[in-house]
Amino acid sequence: MRWCLLGPVEATVSGRPLAIRRPQHRGLLALLLLNANHVVSVPQIERALWGDRPPASARTQVQVCVSQLRAALRTTDAAHLLAHRAGGYRLTVAAHDLDLAEFTAAVDRARIAARHGRPAEAAGHLRAGLTLWRGPALAGAAGAFVPAAAAELTEQRLAAYEQLAEVELALGRHERLLDTLRPLLADHPLRERLVARYMLALAGSGQQEPALRLYDVTRSRLAEELGIEPCAELASAHLRVLRHEVPAAAPAVPSASPAAGHAPTGVGAPAGAGGAVVPAQLPADVAGFTGRAAPLRQLDALLPEAPAGAGTPAPVVISAIGGTAGVGKTALAVHWAHRVAHRFPDGQLYVNLRGFDLDGRAVAPGEALRDFLDSLRVPPHQVPAEESRQAALYRTLLAGRRMLILLDNARDADQVRALLPGAPGCLVVVTSRDRLVPLLVAEGARPLTLDLLSTAEARQFLGRRIGPARLATEPEAVDEIVERCARLPLALAVVGARAAVHPGFPLAALAGELRDAPDGLAAFDDADPATGVRAVLSWSYRALGAAEARLFRLLGLHPGPDVALPAAASLAGLPVSRVRPLLAGLTRAHLLAEHEPGRYTFHDLLRAYAVELCRRDDADPERAAARHRMYDHYLHSAHAADHLLDPHRLTPRVRLTPTRPDATVQEPAGHAGAMAWFTAEHRVLLAAVAQAATTGFDGHAWRLAAVVTTFLDRQGHWGDLAGAQHLALAAARRQADRTGQAQAHRGLAVAYTWLGRHDEAHRHYQRDLDLYAELDDRAGQAHTHVGISWLLARQGRHRTALEHAERALLLYRATASTVGQAKTLNNIGWLHGRLGDHHRAAACCQAALALHARNDDRRGAALTWDSLGYAHHRLGQHDRAVECYHRALDLHRELGDRYDEGEVLANLGDAHHAAGDCAAARTAWRQALEIYDELQHPDADQLRGRIAEPDRVPAGGTTRASG
């Protein structure tokens, strides 16, 4: 037997079609084939064929249709394949006999081949699967379900073509791909993913102008017909065509399209993947970069002759003689990286490792790894807790890619070793004052020692900033400036900025000011060739206005790594409107750099100078007041943002004292604004916790650690969370503040739970419980019991977990906390469900829903509807379960919670499957899989297997508890 849905609906034997001619009979056959090997009830058949208004004779008509199908099958002795079972009908079909099953299997095989780096094999599977299509899906069939089912099948076909396009783009088969996609594009001119791939194929075959015209036409039609702008993928393809970034062949297999319902080959697909986002983290190129011809040639020599050359370029170490700072290591590395970035189509990663910061807080390898994994689009919940596993994941993601990795300002070899890729294709550039000999010996790095500028280069450097005419007018003064700046680029840049701001000043006068300036920085002795740098900085500093000079000094108190405008305003105790022009002035004088809009950073020599000046010129009370304003800014701003992240939290909130009068507080707009603020500031906040704990501000230290906990937890930064809470615990103990100690113990328990250190988590939760008992804080005790319950549930100890949840509920009732009661009732219901008492689970969840409605806690309600759906599912009440899951789904979509939306869709599919509605189950599962693939959900492959083999679906879903 051969069963066909991908074209006219029919059944054939040895190529001869059976006599199934009436559209309604073909409709019933299609419905049974879409639910092959599963019972389809008569009510389901009636709804499928006639919708919500079946005729009075519907049941009779169904029986007639079944009889006609059996009669056709009987001619080949196959009537037994269509059987009456449990109030419905089941059609037994072997997978290899159904064209849809073969097509789906081919697409799955292609996905696996692509994932394992076999693009040619993937393309073969996809083309074989697509040849099974003989025309429009479900042609000739009648029934209310047919249009939607046919549209879903058509979507799968188009997604497969898009997946084929990605693989063939990677193989450089542009001409063949154009022939394949051309008729599809004619039928679907506004399908943006298809247009994007066709554009890239045009550009890859040398037809850039037609590709750009196609974009312009498509953009106009989208605006006129749909009122929308091109999607990100189409816009990205347009940008790649404009930049001539479409190679003839790509070295790595691109990701499968999420629309195809298949997982990407890796997190952060290569640039050859038809518009996938790639990291581009290089700082801005150095304006007016001058000289360094020999070092640039040495760097160029590291690259292969052709862009796609084989082999791994060795890492590069750029170091300065004697560890000289300010010699231009970063400028050279960044400038060269921009020159060769096009040779690395999979992107560029950058990190300032802060190896020589005065405060000694260099970036730890694990911190840099987590930032890189985030840039490579690894969701936080997939980042391993252990640094060694993070490094292994990082190396895995870089395998087969061509990326440029710039590790700036490294302290030593140990700081960078975990950041080196392990496979060919990537180039690593490391800058450091250290010679990094272990990298030379063990990693095969090639040293490039960067000296001071030559006299000619220094003159050229200065000329680029003040103009060649002015340079030629006073050659002797220029020579003295070059000599007094020790041919050091940093010093020359500061002098050049001063001269450019005052074009009427004679250069001889500027040279004289340098001559009369104080001696060099105390941090540099007479053996250092940069000993004159302090003279340059002091001369430039003395040229500042009083307000600019004060701000420059106070910025030396900031913990780094960078400072935003409101924090700078708080340090100075001035309004933002007055500080903005002061920062602009410091930037113009090259004493500060605005490395991204509104965020400023120092060169480490400039930071050292600012710290020295602040200690010398600002009294202790003024320095303490500035720090107090700065810590108030971060604490009160983070507290406001933290509330927006979880307005219905169970955790007792940190109580704040009023801010100092001149501190600036930011209040982000909504949940998205709070996430953006924390994303920009969380490194600064961690540094502020550490600094506050060592400068006499213990109260700020533990409170800052408390208000950043939710963000760090949700983003998976559990190592950072543990580090901050250890500092907070010590600070709270110094203050003998039991509330602060309790907050820190809870934060440590949360971090250790996620890090898998369960015994330590138990100890911290128990100490937390003891402290809240001493404080007679029943709300704190309740939340600690919730935490213990969650930890026990993760260990599979559901009975004991239930006992702690029930204790929490009693305490929340005693404190009249309806938010706590609602969330805890859901947890209790969830645990009863895990213990098999589904009636009690449903009752608890119903009670939780009533309280969530009173509290207007939509996220709590969404999680509870999901729990309730699970309970009804396990009770066999599948229609009720479906209804509950839809309620949860609607709320999660309103809240924009994609992770939970995906999990509810997976559970909804399970409920449909248990009810015998296999078509609805597959629809829900595929929607869930699209989200799982988008978020790199750990259960994506399990769900994919569920779609491929629905008979193996588990009895229940994967409901989450609230906390």
Short mmCIF file of C-alpha atoms in Angstrom, two decimals, residues 50-265:
data_model
loop_
_atom_site.label_atom_id
_atom_site.label_comp_id
_atom_site.label_asym_id
_atom_site.label_seq_id
_atom_site.Cartn_x
_atom_site.Cartn_y
_atom_site.Cartn_z
CA TRP A 50 -18.46 19.86 9.17
CA GLY A 51 -17.04 22.20 11.83
CA ASP A 52 -19.26 23.44 14.66
CA ARG A 53 -22.53 22.74 12.79
CA PRO A 54 -22.65 19.11 11.64
CA PRO A 55 -25.88 18.05 9.92
CA ALA A 56 -28.37 15.89 11.73
CA SER A 57 -27.31 12.98 9.51
CA ALA A 58 -23.62 13.44 10.31
CA ARG A 59 -23.16 10.12 12.11
CA THR A 60 -24.90 8.27 9.28
CA GLN A 61 -22.76 10.04 6.68
CA VAL A 62 -19.60 9.10 8.60
CA GLN A 63 -20.68 5.45 8.58
CA VAL A 64 -21.35 5.64 4.83
CA CYS A 65 -17.91 7.18 4.21
CA VAL A 66 -16.21 4.47 6.29
CA SER A 67 -18.10 1.77 4.39
CA GLN A 68 -16.99 3.24 1.04
CA LEU A 69 -13.36 3.37 2.18
CA ARG A 70 -13.51 -0.23 3.39
CA ALA A 71 -15.04 -1.28 0.08
CA ALA A 72 -12.13 0.31 -1.79
CA LEU A 73 -9.60 -1.33 0.52
CA ARG A 74 -11.33 -4.69 0.27
CA THR A 75 -10.36 -4.91 -3.41
CA THR A 76 -6.75 -5.34 -2.25
CA ASP A 77 -7.46 -7.43 0.87
CA ALA A 78 -6.59 -4.41 3.02
CA ALA A 79 -9.99 -3.70 4.60
CA HIS A 80 -8.67 -4.91 7.99
CA LEU A 81 -6.42 -1.83 8.12
CA LEU A 82 -9.47 0.36 8.81
CA ALA A 83 -10.90 -0.85 12.13
CA HIS A 84 -13.63 0.32 14.53
CA ARG A 85 -12.15 0.93 17.98
CA ALA A 86 -13.64 2.47 21.18
CA GLY A 87 -16.24 4.71 19.60
CA GLY A 88 -14.07 5.70 16.65
CA TYR A 89 -11.92 4.45 13.78
CA ARG A 90 -8.21 3.72 13.37
CA LEU A 91 -6.29 3.35 10.13
CA THR A 92 -3.15 1.21 10.49
CA VAL A 93 -0.33 2.60 8.36
CA ALA A 94 3.35 1.65 8.15
CA ALA A 95 5.56 4.76 8.30
CA HIS A 96 7.38 3.89 5.09
CA ASP A 97 4.04 3.66 3.25
CA LEU A 98 2.93 7.25 4.01
CA ASP A 99 4.49 10.06 1.98
CA LEU A 100 4.09 12.57 4.82
CA ALA A 101 5.95 10.29 7.24
CA GLU A 102 8.73 9.82 4.70
CA PHE A 103 8.98 13.55 4.14
CA THR A 104 9.15 14.29 7.87
CA ALA A 105 11.82 11.61 8.34
CA ALA A 106 13.88 13.08 5.49
CA VAL A 107 13.75 16.53 7.06
CA ASP A 108 14.79 15.06 10.43
CA ARG A 109 17.71 13.21 8.81
CA ALA A 110 18.77 16.44 7.13
CA ARG A 111 18.71 18.25 10.44
CA ILE A 112 20.94 15.60 12.04
CA ALA A 113 23.35 15.64 9.11
CA ALA A 114 23.59 19.43 9.25
CA ARG A 115 24.16 19.34 12.98
CA HIS A 116 27.07 16.95 12.51
CA GLY A 117 28.72 19.03 9.81
CA ARG A 118 27.56 17.11 6.72
CA PRO A 119 25.88 19.79 4.58
CA ALA A 120 25.97 17.86 1.31
CA GLU A 121 24.22 14.90 2.94
CA ALA A 122 21.66 17.25 4.50
CA ALA A 123 20.92 18.78 1.10
CA GLY A 124 20.44 15.31 -0.38
CA HIS A 125 17.92 14.32 2.26
CA LEU A 126 15.97 17.53 1.82
CA ARG A 127 15.80 17.28 -1.95
CA ALA A 128 14.71 13.63 -1.68
CA GLY A 129 11.96 14.58 0.77
CA LEU A 130 10.75 17.47 -1.35
CA THR A 131 10.40 15.25 -4.43
CA LEU A 132 7.58 13.45 -2.59
CA TRP A 133 5.34 16.47 -3.15
CA ARG A 134 3.09 15.96 -6.18
CA GLY A 135 1.06 19.16 -5.91
CA PRO A 136 -0.92 21.11 -3.29
CA ALA A 137 -1.33 19.16 -0.06
CA LEU A 138 -4.67 17.36 0.51
CA ALA A 139 -5.85 18.13 -3.03
CA GLY A 140 -9.25 16.68 -3.84
CA ALA A 141 -10.30 16.34 -0.19
CA ALA A 142 -13.32 18.10 1.32
CA GLY A 143 -13.94 18.94 4.98
CA ALA A 144 -13.88 21.86 7.37
CA PHE A 145 -10.42 20.84 8.62
CA VAL A 146 -8.81 20.69 5.17
CA PRO A 147 -7.80 24.36 4.63
CA ALA A 148 -5.97 24.64 7.97
CA ALA A 149 -4.37 21.20 7.68
CA ALA A 150 -3.27 21.88 4.11
CA ALA A 151 -1.84 25.24 5.15
CA GLU A 152 0.16 23.57 7.93
CA LEU A 153 1.58 21.01 5.51
CA THR A 154 2.41 23.75 3.01
CA GLU A 155 4.25 25.60 5.76
CA GLN A 156 6.33 22.49 6.42
CA ARG A 157 7.20 22.28 2.72
CA LEU A 158 8.25 25.92 2.54
CA ALA A 159 10.27 25.59 5.74
CA ALA A 160 12.07 22.58 4.25
CA TYR A 161 12.93 24.62 1.16
CA GLU A 162 14.26 27.37 3.43
CA GLN A 163 16.34 24.82 5.31
CA LEU A 164 17.62 23.51 1.96
CA ALA A 165 18.52 27.06 0.98
CA GLU A 166 20.58 27.54 4.13
CA VAL A 167 22.52 24.33 3.58
CA GLU A 168 23.12 25.00 -0.11
CA LEU A 169 24.20 28.56 0.59
CA ALA A 170 26.81 27.09 2.90
CA LEU A 171 27.94 24.79 0.07
CA GLY A 172 28.15 27.67 -2.39
CA ARG A 173 25.52 26.16 -4.74
CA HIS A 174 24.07 29.53 -5.59
CA GLU A 175 23.07 28.97 -9.22
CA ARG A 176 21.30 25.70 -8.46
CA LEU A 177 19.56 27.32 -5.51
CA LEU A 178 18.28 30.16 -7.68
CA ASP A 179 16.63 27.65 -10.01
CA THR A 180 15.05 25.90 -7.02
CA LEU A 181 13.71 28.99 -5.29
CA ARG A 182 12.57 31.02 -8.31
CA PRO A 183 9.13 29.37 -8.74
CA LEU A 184 8.55 29.40 -4.98
CA LEU A 185 9.31 33.09 -4.79
CA ALA A 186 6.81 33.76 -7.57
CA ASP A 187 4.09 32.09 -5.47
CA HIS A 188 5.19 33.60 -2.14
CA PRO A 189 6.72 37.01 -2.90
CA LEU A 190 6.22 38.35 0.63
CA ARG A 191 7.63 35.35 2.50
CA GLU A 192 10.55 37.18 4.04
CA ARG A 193 12.76 34.21 4.93
CA LEU A 194 12.49 32.97 1.36
CA VAL A 195 13.31 36.39 -0.06
CA ALA A 196 16.33 36.67 2.26
CA ARG A 197 17.77 33.37 1.04
CA TYR A 198 17.09 34.20 -2.61
CA MET A 199 18.89 37.54 -2.14
CA LEU A 200 21.93 35.78 -0.67
CA ALA A 201 21.97 33.28 -3.54
CA LEU A 202 21.85 36.16 -6.04
CA ALA A 203 24.71 37.94 -4.27
CA GLY A 204 26.71 34.71 -4.01
CA SER A 205 26.40 34.23 -7.77
CA GLY A 206 27.71 37.75 -8.42
CA GLN A 207 24.31 39.42 -8.91
CA GLN A 208 24.46 42.05 -6.20
CA GLU A 209 22.36 44.67 -8.00
CA PRO A 210 19.40 42.29 -8.66
CA ALA A 211 19.62 41.25 -5.00
CA LEU A 212 19.36 44.85 -3.83
CA ARG A 213 16.51 45.57 -6.25
CA LEU A 214 14.63 42.55 -4.92
CA TYR A 215 14.99 43.93 -1.39
CA ASP A 216 13.68 47.34 -2.43
CA VAL A 217 10.66 45.82 -4.22
CA THR A 218 9.88 43.53 -1.29
CA ARG A 219 10.20 46.32 1.25
CA SER A 220 7.80 48.51 -0.74
CA ARG A 221 5.23 45.72 -1.07
CA LEU A 222 5.45 44.88 2.64
CA ALA A 223 4.80 48.51 3.51
CA GLU A 224 1.96 48.96 0.99
CA GLU A 225 0.17 45.63 1.43
CA LEU A 226 0.87 44.74 5.06
CA GLY A 227 1.95 48.00 6.62
CA ILE A 228 5.15 46.51 8.07
CA GLU A 229 8.91 46.88 7.71
CA PRO A 230 11.18 43.94 6.72
CA CYS A 231 11.88 41.44 9.48
CA ALA A 232 15.30 41.30 11.14
CA GLU A 233 16.40 38.35 9.01
CA LEU A 234 15.60 40.07 5.72
CA ALA A 235 17.18 43.32 6.89
CA SER A 236 20.30 41.44 7.94
CA ALA A 237 20.54 39.75 4.53
CA HIS A 238 20.25 43.18 2.91
CA LEU A 239 23.10 44.46 5.05
CA ARG A 240 25.29 41.48 4.16
CA VAL A 241 24.70 42.05 0.47
CA LEU A 242 25.55 45.74 0.84
CA ARG A 243 28.78 44.84 2.62
CA HIS A 244 29.72 42.14 0.09
CA GLU A 245 29.73 39.62 2.94
CA VAL A 246 28.25 36.64 1.04
CA PRO A 247 31.11 34.18 0.43
CA ALA A 248 31.17 31.69 -2.43
CA ALA A 249 31.10 28.90 0.15
CA ALA A 250 30.84 28.85 3.91
CA PRO A 251 33.03 26.62 6.09
CA ALA A 252 30.40 25.75 8.63
CA VAL A 253 26.94 24.31 8.33
CA PRO A 254 24.31 26.96 9.01
CA SER A 255 21.47 26.47 11.38
CA ALA A 256 18.16 24.98 10.47
CA SER A 257 15.43 27.56 10.23
CA PRO A 258 13.33 27.76 13.37
CA ALA A 259 10.30 27.92 11.10
CA ALA A 260 11.11 24.44 9.93
CA GLY A 261 10.57 23.09 13.40
CA HIS A 262 14.14 21.89 13.79
CA ALA A 263 16.95 22.84 16.10
CA PRO A 264 19.80 25.06 14.98
CA THR A 265 23.15 23.36 14.49
#
